[in-house]
Amino acid sequence: SGKSPGMTTTRPFRLTDLFKFNNVNLDPLTETYHMSFYMQYLAKWPEYFMATRAPGSERLTGYVMGKVEGTGENWHGHVTAVTVSPDYRRLGCAQNLMNFLEDVSEHVHNGYFVDLYVRKSNDVAIGMYKKLGYSQYREVIGYYSGEENAYDMRKALPRDVHKKSIIPLPAPVHPGPND
């Protein structure tokens, strides 16, 4: 295709981007939320929201959104969504967005780890996350609308010196109030 990650630019996600991201969100493996959900995240955790766009254009090519949560050694960054439009995949865009979120989790919030949920059937995403240093922490039964299990994948940050946050659980679990 002739595209490379250098062919996109990164900038903070703006509220008006909610009207520009259909080309990114219209994918069966991308979770799409209500507008109020995106607005809540943007208001509460703006430092975790980043967009990529095509050069010389306002057309979005991807975005990441997340939050910081937990207490004590469970204080961590969470990837709520990361997605890249189909014509910009496999170019390193998602890796750049994930690196951004990890940097915020480590340097702004001093978290112990970053976690995310991914559909058990999404082999492509699971493979990408593994290449980025994530490992399967646990399987969550029926996480996606009660119909599909999720993997809770984690990557330890430097604050977790002994990597306790990524020791896998031995058996699948049901979603809890914090999932």
Coordinates of C-alpha atoms in Angstrom, one line a residue:
S1 CA 0.0 0.0 0.0
G2 CA 3.0 2.3 0.4
K3 CA 1.8 3.5 3.8
S4 CA 4.1 3.6 6.9
P5 CA 3.6 4.7 10.5
G6 CA 5.5 7.8 9.6
M7 CA 2.5 8.6 7.3
T8 CA 0.3 9.3 10.3
T9 CA 0.4 12.0 12.8
T10 CA -0.6 11.8 16.5
R11 CA -2.5 14.3 18.5
P12 CA -4.8 14.4 21.5
F13 CA -8.3 13.1 20.9
R14 CA -10.9 15.8 20.7
L15 CA -14.6 15.7 21.4
T16 CA -15.3 16.5 17.7
D17 CA -13.4 13.3 16.8
L18 CA -16.5 11.4 17.9
F19 CA -18.0 12.5 14.6
K20 CA -15.0 11.4 12.6
F21 CA -14.2 7.9 13.7
N22 CA -16.7 5.7 11.9
N23 CA -14.1 4.5 9.4
V24 CA -12.1 3.3 12.4
N25 CA -14.9 1.8 14.5
L26 CA -16.9 0.0 11.8
D27 CA -15.1 -3.3 12.4
P28 CA -16.7 -6.4 14.0
L29 CA -13.8 -6.8 16.5
T30 CA -13.9 -3.1 17.6
E31 CA -16.1 -2.4 20.6
T32 CA -18.3 0.7 20.0
Y33 CA -19.7 2.5 23.0
H34 CA -22.4 5.2 23.5
M35 CA -21.3 8.8 23.0
S36 CA -21.6 9.5 26.7
F37 CA -19.1 6.7 27.5
Y38 CA -16.5 8.4 25.3
M39 CA -17.3 11.8 26.7
Q40 CA -16.9 10.5 30.3
Y41 CA -13.5 9.1 29.5
L42 CA -12.4 12.2 27.7
A43 CA -13.4 14.4 30.6
K44 CA -12.0 12.1 33.4
W45 CA -8.8 10.7 31.7
P46 CA -7.9 13.1 28.8
E47 CA -4.2 12.1 29.2
Y48 CA -5.2 8.6 28.1
F49 CA -6.9 9.6 24.8
M50 CA -4.9 9.9 21.7
A51 CA -5.8 9.9 18.0
T52 CA -3.8 9.2 14.8
R53 CA -4.7 10.8 11.5
A54 CA -3.8 10.7 7.9
P55 CA -1.1 13.3 6.9
G56 CA -2.5 16.6 5.8
S57 CA -6.0 15.5 6.8
E58 CA -8.4 15.4 9.7
R59 CA -9.4 11.8 8.8
L60 CA -8.8 9.6 11.8
T61 CA -6.8 6.4 11.2
G62 CA -6.9 5.2 14.8
Y63 CA -7.2 6.0 18.5
V64 CA -6.5 4.7 22.0
M65 CA -8.5 5.4 25.1
G66 CA -7.9 4.2 28.6
K67 CA -8.0 5.0 32.3
V68 CA -6.1 4.6 35.5
E69 CA -7.7 2.5 38.3
G70 CA -7.1 0.2 41.3
T71 CA -5.5 0.6 44.7
G72 CA -2.1 -0.4 46.1
E73 CA -0.2 -2.8 44.0
N74 CA -3.3 -3.1 41.7
W75 CA -2.9 0.6 40.7
H76 CA -2.6 0.4 36.9
G77 CA -3.4 1.7 33.5
H78 CA -6.2 0.1 31.5
V79 CA -6.6 0.0 27.8
T80 CA -10.3 0.5 27.2
A81 CA -10.0 0.6 23.4
V82 CA -7.2 0.7 20.8
T83 CA -8.1 0.4 17.1
V84 CA -6.7 1.3 13.8
S85 CA -8.7 1.6 10.5
P86 CA -8.2 -1.4 8.2
D87 CA -6.2 0.5 5.6
Y88 CA -3.6 1.6 8.3
R89 CA -3.1 -1.8 10.0
R90 CA 0.1 -3.7 10.2
L91 CA 2.1 -0.5 10.0
G92 CA 3.0 0.0 13.6
C93 CA 0.2 2.4 14.4
A94 CA -1.4 0.3 17.2
Q95 CA 2.1 -0.3 18.7
N96 CA 2.7 3.5 18.8
L97 CA -0.7 4.1 20.5
M98 CA 0.0 1.3 23.0
N99 CA 3.4 2.7 23.8
F100 CA 1.8 6.1 24.4
L101 CA -0.7 4.6 26.9
E102 CA 2.0 2.6 28.6
D103 CA 4.1 5.8 29.0
V104 CA 1.2 7.7 30.6
S105 CA 0.6 4.7 32.9
E106 CA 4.3 4.6 33.9
H107 CA 5.4 8.3 33.9
V108 CA 2.2 10.2 34.8
H109 CA 0.4 7.7 37.1
N110 CA 3.3 5.5 38.3
G111 CA 1.3 2.3 37.7
Y112 CA 2.4 -1.2 38.4
F113 CA 1.1 -2.6 35.1
V114 CA -1.2 -2.1 32.1
D115 CA -4.1 -4.4 31.4
L116 CA -6.6 -4.9 28.6
Y117 CA -9.3 -7.3 27.7
V118 CA -9.4 -9.1 24.3
R119 CA -11.8 -11.5 22.8
K120 CA -10.5 -15.1 23.1
S121 CA -11.3 -15.6 19.4
N122 CA -9.2 -12.5 18.3
D123 CA -6.0 -14.3 17.4
V124 CA -4.5 -11.4 15.5
A125 CA -4.9 -9.0 18.4
I126 CA -3.7 -11.5 20.9
G127 CA -0.6 -12.1 18.8
M128 CA 0.1 -8.3 18.6
Y129 CA -0.3 -7.9 22.3
K130 CA 2.1 -10.8 23.0
K131 CA 4.7 -9.1 20.6
L132 CA 4.2 -5.9 22.7
G133 CA 5.1 -7.8 25.9
Y134 CA 1.6 -8.6 27.2
S135 CA 0.8 -12.0 28.7
Q136 CA -2.4 -13.8 29.6
Y137 CA -3.2 -13.1 33.2
R138 CA -6.6 -14.8 33.3
E139 CA -9.6 -15.8 31.2
V140 CA -12.9 -14.1 32.1
I141 CA -15.9 -16.2 31.3
G142 CA -18.7 -14.5 29.3
Y143 CA -17.0 -11.1 29.4
Y144 CA -18.4 -10.0 26.1
S145 CA -22.2 -9.8 26.5
G146 CA -22.2 -13.2 28.2
E147 CA -21.4 -14.8 24.9
E148 CA -17.7 -14.8 24.5
N149 CA -14.8 -15.2 27.0
A150 CA -12.0 -12.6 27.2
Y151 CA -8.4 -12.8 28.1
D152 CA -7.3 -10.3 30.6
M153 CA -3.7 -9.5 29.3
R154 CA -1.2 -7.6 31.3
K155 CA 2.2 -6.1 31.0
A156 CA 4.3 -5.2 34.1
L157 CA 5.7 -1.7 34.3
P158 CA 9.1 -1.0 36.0
R159 CA 7.4 -0.2 39.4
D160 CA 6.4 -3.9 39.6
V161 CA 10.0 -5.0 40.2
H162 CA 9.1 -8.6 41.0
K163 CA 6.4 -8.8 38.2
K164 CA 3.8 -10.0 40.7
S165 CA 1.0 -8.4 38.6
I166 CA 1.5 -10.8 35.7
I167 CA 1.5 -14.1 37.6
P168 CA -1.3 -15.9 35.8
L169 CA -4.4 -17.2 37.6
P170 CA -4.7 -21.0 37.4
A171 CA -8.4 -21.2 36.3
P172 CA -10.9 -19.0 34.4
V173 CA -13.0 -16.6 36.5
H174 CA -16.4 -15.0 36.2
P175 CA -16.5 -11.2 35.7
G176 CA -16.4 -9.3 38.9
P177 CA -17.6 -5.8 39.8
N178 CA -14.4 -4.2 38.5
D179 CA -14.3 -6.0 35.1

